[in-house]
Amino acid sequence: MLSEAVEKINNNIKCLKYEVKSIKKFNADVSQISLIQSQIQQLRHLISDCDTEKLPLTQSSQFIKCLKHEVKLLKEQYHYIPTFIKDIQHLKHRIHKLNKKVFYSKQSDENDLDYSIIQYDPSTDKRIQSLENSIHQILSRLNNNLPNVQQVFVDLPRTRGVNLVFRGMPVHPNCS
């Protein structure tokens, strides 16, 4: 019965390792993943180094439970990031295209007044503003879904790029 319990713990460790690898794909906080990986490694050593009679199964089971909780938290926290980044990139691309249109319209204004009147669409500026607002809404959704986002910098077309800065995630109280 004890060897079955050890086998079960080993299977749980394998599952946790797989979960951590899948979290890495979402660019989660590296220190948090490293912490989970080191905890998994400690548990693996505990199982392999101890005599089966001395193996604290209840403690190991609790440890695995905490690790599973940590992985679940990480998955919930970072699940939204790829979607939001993709949305933001799409919106920024559209803003760039609209800005380009405005720029060429204004340039043509200097060269040929009649041409610019036909080409320039005053609603373009409003559409750009609307897209910028959409980016802010996406980022506020990101902040609501990810309480551990420390800061979100939105650099609109005039200042270029979007950067997300994350801090370490809290450890579950039962895991300390």
PDB file of C-alpha atoms in Angstrom:
ATOM      1  CA  MET A   1       0.000   0.000   0.000  1.00  0.00           C
ATOM      2  CA  LEU A   2       2.863   2.351   0.802  1.00  0.00           C
ATOM      3  CA  SER A   3       4.503   1.731  -2.580  1.00  0.00           C
ATOM      4  CA  GLU A   4       1.181   2.558  -4.281  1.00  0.00           C
ATOM      5  CA  ALA A   5       1.115   5.857  -2.401  1.00  0.00           C
ATOM      6  CA  VAL A   6       4.676   6.623  -3.489  1.00  0.00           C
ATOM      7  CA  GLU A   7       3.736   5.794  -7.085  1.00  0.00           C
ATOM      8  CA  LYS A   8       0.739   8.108  -6.830  1.00  0.00           C
ATOM      9  CA  ILE A   9       2.969  10.911  -5.532  1.00  0.00           C
ATOM     10  CA  ASN A  10       5.419  10.328  -8.392  1.00  0.00           C
ATOM     11  CA  ASN A  11       2.550  10.557 -10.898  1.00  0.00           C
ATOM     12  CA  ASN A  12       1.396  13.802  -9.299  1.00  0.00           C
ATOM     13  CA  ILE A  13       4.913  15.174  -9.618  1.00  0.00           C
ATOM     14  CA  LYS A  14       4.964  14.324 -13.330  1.00  0.00           C
ATOM     15  CA  CYS A  15       1.629  16.098 -13.796  1.00  0.00           C
ATOM     16  CA  LEU A  16       2.904  19.173 -11.957  1.00  0.00           C
ATOM     17  CA  LYS A  17       6.029  19.277 -14.104  1.00  0.00           C
ATOM     18  CA  TYR A  18       3.852  19.172 -17.211  1.00  0.00           C
ATOM     19  CA  GLU A  19       1.678  22.010 -15.860  1.00  0.00           C
ATOM     20  CA  VAL A  20       4.733  24.165 -15.148  1.00  0.00           C
ATOM     21  CA  LYS A  21       5.988  23.603 -18.699  1.00  0.00           C
ATOM     22  CA  SER A  22       2.631  24.667 -20.125  1.00  0.00           C
ATOM     23  CA  ILE A  23       2.653  27.785 -17.932  1.00  0.00           C
ATOM     24  CA  LYS A  24       6.061  28.746 -19.321  1.00  0.00           C
ATOM     25  CA  LYS A  25       4.450  29.093 -22.744  1.00  0.00           C
ATOM     26  CA  PHE A  26       2.420  32.008 -21.357  1.00  0.00           C
ATOM     27  CA  ASN A  27       5.539  33.874 -20.164  1.00  0.00           C
ATOM     28  CA  ALA A  28       4.491  33.708 -16.532  1.00  0.00           C
ATOM     29  CA  ASP A  29       6.686  35.159 -13.809  1.00  0.00           C
ATOM     30  CA  VAL A  30       9.927  33.167 -14.020  1.00  0.00           C
ATOM     31  CA  SER A  31      10.648  33.336 -10.286  1.00  0.00           C
ATOM     32  CA  GLN A  32       7.254  31.791  -9.494  1.00  0.00           C
ATOM     33  CA  ILE A  33       7.777  28.952 -11.956  1.00  0.00           C
ATOM     34  CA  SER A  34      11.293  28.392 -10.622  1.00  0.00           C
ATOM     35  CA  LEU A  35       9.898  28.208  -7.096  1.00  0.00           C
ATOM     36  CA  ILE A  36       7.360  25.572  -8.123  1.00  0.00           C
ATOM     37  CA  GLN A  37       9.999  23.605 -10.008  1.00  0.00           C
ATOM     38  CA  SER A  38      12.339  23.630  -6.998  1.00  0.00           C
ATOM     39  CA  GLN A  39       9.488  22.481  -4.734  1.00  0.00           C
ATOM     40  CA  ILE A  40       8.760  19.634  -7.122  1.00  0.00           C
ATOM     41  CA  GLN A  41      12.446  18.703  -7.106  1.00  0.00           C
ATOM     42  CA  GLN A  42      12.544  18.754  -3.280  1.00  0.00           C
ATOM     43  CA  LEU A  43       9.557  16.453  -3.128  1.00  0.00           C
ATOM     44  CA  ARG A  44      11.100  14.092  -5.668  1.00  0.00           C
ATOM     45  CA  HIS A  45      14.278  13.877  -3.525  1.00  0.00           C
ATOM     46  CA  LEU A  46      12.184  13.346  -0.410  1.00  0.00           C
ATOM     47  CA  ILE A  47      10.461  10.397  -2.038  1.00  0.00           C
ATOM     48  CA  SER A  48      13.582   8.834  -3.539  1.00  0.00           C
ATOM     49  CA  ASP A  49      15.901   9.372  -0.526  1.00  0.00           C
ATOM     50  CA  CYS A  50      13.615   8.280   2.312  1.00  0.00           C
ATOM     51  CA  ASP A  51      12.841   4.804   3.472  1.00  0.00           C
ATOM     52  CA  THR A  52       9.285   3.978   2.545  1.00  0.00           C
ATOM     53  CA  GLU A  53       8.451   3.444   6.214  1.00  0.00           C
ATOM     54  CA  LYS A  54       9.667   6.913   7.166  1.00  0.00           C
ATOM     55  CA  LEU A  55       8.096   8.705   4.203  1.00  0.00           C
ATOM     56  CA  PRO A  56       5.729  11.344   5.569  1.00  0.00           C
ATOM     57  CA  LEU A  57       2.891  10.609   3.159  1.00  0.00           C
ATOM     58  CA  THR A  58       0.405  13.046   4.646  1.00  0.00           C
ATOM     59  CA  GLN A  59       2.988  15.830   4.539  1.00  0.00           C
ATOM     60  CA  SER A  60       3.918  14.934   0.959  1.00  0.00           C
ATOM     61  CA  SER A  61       0.270  14.816  -0.067  1.00  0.00           C
ATOM     62  CA  GLN A  62      -0.311  18.264   1.458  1.00  0.00           C
ATOM     63  CA  PHE A  63       2.791  19.526  -0.319  1.00  0.00           C
ATOM     64  CA  ILE A  64       1.486  18.265  -3.658  1.00  0.00           C
ATOM     65  CA  LYS A  65      -1.911  19.816  -2.944  1.00  0.00           C
ATOM     66  CA  CYS A  66      -0.235  23.192  -2.387  1.00  0.00           C
ATOM     67  CA  LEU A  67       1.825  22.852  -5.547  1.00  0.00           C
ATOM     68  CA  LYS A  68      -1.294  22.030  -7.530  1.00  0.00           C
ATOM     69  CA  HIS A  69      -2.951  25.117  -6.088  1.00  0.00           C
ATOM     70  CA  GLU A  70       0.049  27.272  -7.064  1.00  0.00           C
ATOM     71  CA  VAL A  71      -0.024  25.931 -10.613  1.00  0.00           C
ATOM     72  CA  LYS A  72      -3.779  26.517 -10.814  1.00  0.00           C
ATOM     73  CA  LEU A  73      -3.304  30.123  -9.657  1.00  0.00           C
ATOM     74  CA  LEU A  74      -0.600  30.689 -12.236  1.00  0.00           C
ATOM     75  CA  LYS A  75      -2.763  29.269 -15.007  1.00  0.00           C
ATOM     76  CA  GLU A  76      -5.734  31.439 -14.014  1.00  0.00           C
ATOM     77  CA  GLN A  77      -3.580  34.545 -13.751  1.00  0.00           C
ATOM     78  CA  TYR A  78      -1.733  34.171 -17.027  1.00  0.00           C
ATOM     79  CA  HIS A  79      -4.440  32.579 -19.155  1.00  0.00           C
ATOM     80  CA  TYR A  80      -5.618  35.954 -20.489  1.00  0.00           C
ATOM     81  CA  ILE A  81      -2.259  37.399 -21.503  1.00  0.00           C
ATOM     82  CA  PRO A  82      -1.853  35.936 -25.020  1.00  0.00           C
ATOM     83  CA  THR A  83      -5.391  37.010 -25.948  1.00  0.00           C
ATOM     84  CA  PHE A  84      -4.909  40.543 -24.653  1.00  0.00           C
ATOM     85  CA  ILE A  85      -1.499  40.934 -26.275  1.00  0.00           C
ATOM     86  CA  LYS A  86      -2.931  39.750 -29.586  1.00  0.00           C
ATOM     87  CA  ASP A  87      -5.870  42.196 -29.285  1.00  0.00           C
ATOM     88  CA  ILE A  88      -3.526  45.045 -28.431  1.00  0.00           C
ATOM     89  CA  GLN A  89      -1.195  44.263 -31.329  1.00  0.00           C
ATOM     90  CA  HIS A  90      -4.136  44.139 -33.722  1.00  0.00           C
ATOM     91  CA  LEU A  91      -5.470  47.483 -32.486  1.00  0.00           C
ATOM     92  CA  LYS A  92      -2.047  49.110 -32.591  1.00  0.00           C
ATOM     93  CA  HIS A  93      -1.605  47.891 -36.174  1.00  0.00           C
ATOM     94  CA  ARG A  94      -4.928  49.484 -37.120  1.00  0.00           C
ATOM     95  CA  ILE A  95      -3.947  52.712 -35.362  1.00  0.00           C
ATOM     96  CA  HIS A  96      -0.657  52.739 -37.260  1.00  0.00           C
ATOM     97  CA  LYS A  97      -2.503  52.331 -40.575  1.00  0.00           C
ATOM     98  CA  LEU A  98      -4.892  55.147 -39.696  1.00  0.00           C
ATOM     99  CA  ASN A  99      -2.034  57.405 -38.604  1.00  0.00           C
ATOM    100  CA  LYS A 100      -0.277  56.699 -41.883  1.00  0.00           C
ATOM    101  CA  LYS A 101      -3.425  57.653 -43.765  1.00  0.00           C
ATOM    102  CA  VAL A 102      -3.681  60.914 -41.823  1.00  0.00           C
ATOM    103  CA  PHE A 103       0.019  61.649 -42.395  1.00  0.00           C
ATOM    104  CA  TYR A 104      -0.202  61.118 -46.164  1.00  0.00           C
ATOM    105  CA  SER A 105      -3.418  63.110 -46.315  1.00  0.00           C
ATOM    106  CA  LYS A 106      -1.764  66.025 -44.528  1.00  0.00           C
ATOM    107  CA  GLN A 107       1.328  65.758 -46.754  1.00  0.00           C
ATOM    108  CA  SER A 108      -0.817  65.842 -49.841  1.00  0.00           C
ATOM    109  CA  ASP A 109      -2.439  68.933 -48.358  1.00  0.00           C
ATOM    110  CA  GLU A 110       0.869  70.726 -48.667  1.00  0.00           C
ATOM    111  CA  ASN A 111       1.375  69.507 -52.239  1.00  0.00           C
ATOM    112  CA  ASP A 112      -2.097  69.699 -53.650  1.00  0.00           C
ATOM    113  CA  LEU A 113      -4.959  71.284 -51.752  1.00  0.00           C
ATOM    114  CA  ASP A 114      -7.699  69.800 -53.968  1.00  0.00           C
ATOM    115  CA  TYR A 115      -6.276  66.268 -53.669  1.00  0.00           C
ATOM    116  CA  SER A 116      -6.117  66.485 -49.886  1.00  0.00           C
ATOM    117  CA  ILE A 117      -9.714  67.609 -49.617  1.00  0.00           C
ATOM    118  CA  ILE A 118     -10.758  64.476 -51.481  1.00  0.00           C
ATOM    119  CA  GLN A 119      -8.350  62.182 -49.603  1.00  0.00           C
ATOM    120  CA  TYR A 120      -8.470  63.502 -46.041  1.00  0.00           C
ATOM    121  CA  ASP A 121     -11.241  62.099 -43.889  1.00  0.00           C
ATOM    122  CA  PRO A 122     -11.767  64.108 -40.670  1.00  0.00           C
ATOM    123  CA  SER A 123     -13.344  61.077 -39.003  1.00  0.00           C
ATOM    124  CA  THR A 124      -9.939  59.345 -39.117  1.00  0.00           C
ATOM    125  CA  ASP A 125      -8.785  61.207 -36.010  1.00  0.00           C
ATOM    126  CA  LYS A 126     -11.949  60.116 -34.218  1.00  0.00           C
ATOM    127  CA  ARG A 127     -11.356  56.503 -35.269  1.00  0.00           C
ATOM    128  CA  ILE A 128      -7.785  56.707 -33.979  1.00  0.00           C
ATOM    129  CA  GLN A 129      -9.069  58.024 -30.646  1.00  0.00           C
ATOM    130  CA  SER A 130     -11.639  55.228 -30.537  1.00  0.00           C
ATOM    131  CA  LEU A 131      -8.938  52.613 -31.122  1.00  0.00           C
ATOM    132  CA  GLU A 132      -6.759  54.140 -28.411  1.00  0.00           C
ATOM    133  CA  ASN A 133      -9.727  53.936 -26.035  1.00  0.00           C
ATOM    134  CA  SER A 134     -10.186  50.282 -27.008  1.00  0.00           C
ATOM    135  CA  ILE A 135      -6.579  49.608 -26.058  1.00  0.00           C
ATOM    136  CA  HIS A 136      -7.133  51.244 -22.675  1.00  0.00           C
ATOM    137  CA  GLN A 137     -10.267  49.127 -22.152  1.00  0.00           C
ATOM    138  CA  ILE A 138      -8.376  45.943 -23.015  1.00  0.00           C
ATOM    139  CA  LEU A 139      -5.616  46.877 -20.602  1.00  0.00           C
ATOM    140  CA  SER A 140      -8.101  47.671 -17.845  1.00  0.00           C
ATOM    141  CA  ARG A 141      -9.677  44.225 -18.409  1.00  0.00           C
ATOM    142  CA  LEU A 142      -6.169  42.828 -18.165  1.00  0.00           C
ATOM    143  CA  ASN A 143      -5.667  44.640 -14.848  1.00  0.00           C
ATOM    144  CA  ASN A 144      -8.996  43.333 -13.537  1.00  0.00           C
ATOM    145  CA  ASN A 145      -8.176  39.753 -14.502  1.00  0.00           C
ATOM    146  CA  LEU A 146      -4.553  39.906 -13.385  1.00  0.00           C
ATOM    147  CA  PRO A 147      -4.345  41.504  -9.936  1.00  0.00           C
ATOM    148  CA  ASN A 148      -0.572  40.980  -9.953  1.00  0.00           C
ATOM    149  CA  VAL A 149       0.109  43.201 -12.922  1.00  0.00           C
ATOM    150  CA  GLN A 150       2.271  45.818 -11.297  1.00  0.00           C
ATOM    151  CA  GLN A 151       2.094  48.384 -14.041  1.00  0.00           C
ATOM    152  CA  VAL A 152       0.817  48.526 -17.561  1.00  0.00           C
ATOM    153  CA  PHE A 153       2.442  51.054 -19.820  1.00  0.00           C
ATOM    154  CA  VAL A 154       0.541  51.958 -22.936  1.00  0.00           C
ATOM    155  CA  ASP A 155       2.712  53.679 -25.459  1.00  0.00           C
ATOM    156  CA  LEU A 156       0.382  54.805 -28.144  1.00  0.00           C
ATOM    157  CA  PRO A 157       1.618  55.382 -31.699  1.00  0.00           C
ATOM    158  CA  ARG A 158       3.319  58.609 -30.773  1.00  0.00           C
ATOM    159  CA  THR A 159       5.562  56.862 -28.215  1.00  0.00           C
ATOM    160  CA  ARG A 160       5.638  53.262 -29.577  1.00  0.00           C
ATOM    161  CA  GLY A 161       5.231  49.786 -28.063  1.00  0.00           C
ATOM    162  CA  VAL A 162       3.342  48.069 -25.233  1.00  0.00           C
ATOM    163  CA  ASN A 163       5.165  46.785 -22.154  1.00  0.00           C
ATOM    164  CA  LEU A 164       3.754  44.681 -19.311  1.00  0.00           C
ATOM    165  CA  VAL A 165       5.663  44.478 -16.039  1.00  0.00           C
ATOM    166  CA  PHE A 166       4.827  41.677 -13.580  1.00  0.00           C
ATOM    167  CA  ARG A 167       5.771  41.152  -9.966  1.00  0.00           C
ATOM    168  CA  GLY A 168       6.014  37.849  -8.098  1.00  0.00           C
ATOM    169  CA  MET A 169       2.770  36.151  -7.221  1.00  0.00           C
ATOM    170  CA  PRO A 170       1.826  35.477  -3.578  1.00  0.00           C
ATOM    171  CA  VAL A 171       2.280  32.006  -2.171  1.00  0.00           C
ATOM    172  CA  HIS A 172      -0.899  30.253  -1.072  1.00  0.00           C
ATOM    173  CA  PRO A 173      -1.254  30.429   2.774  1.00  0.00           C
ATOM    174  CA  ASN A 174      -1.516  26.629   3.116  1.00  0.00           C
ATOM    175  CA  CYS A 175       1.793  26.209   1.283  1.00  0.00           C
ATOM    176  CA  SER A 176       4.030  28.184   3.617  1.00  0.00           C
TER     177      SER A 176
END
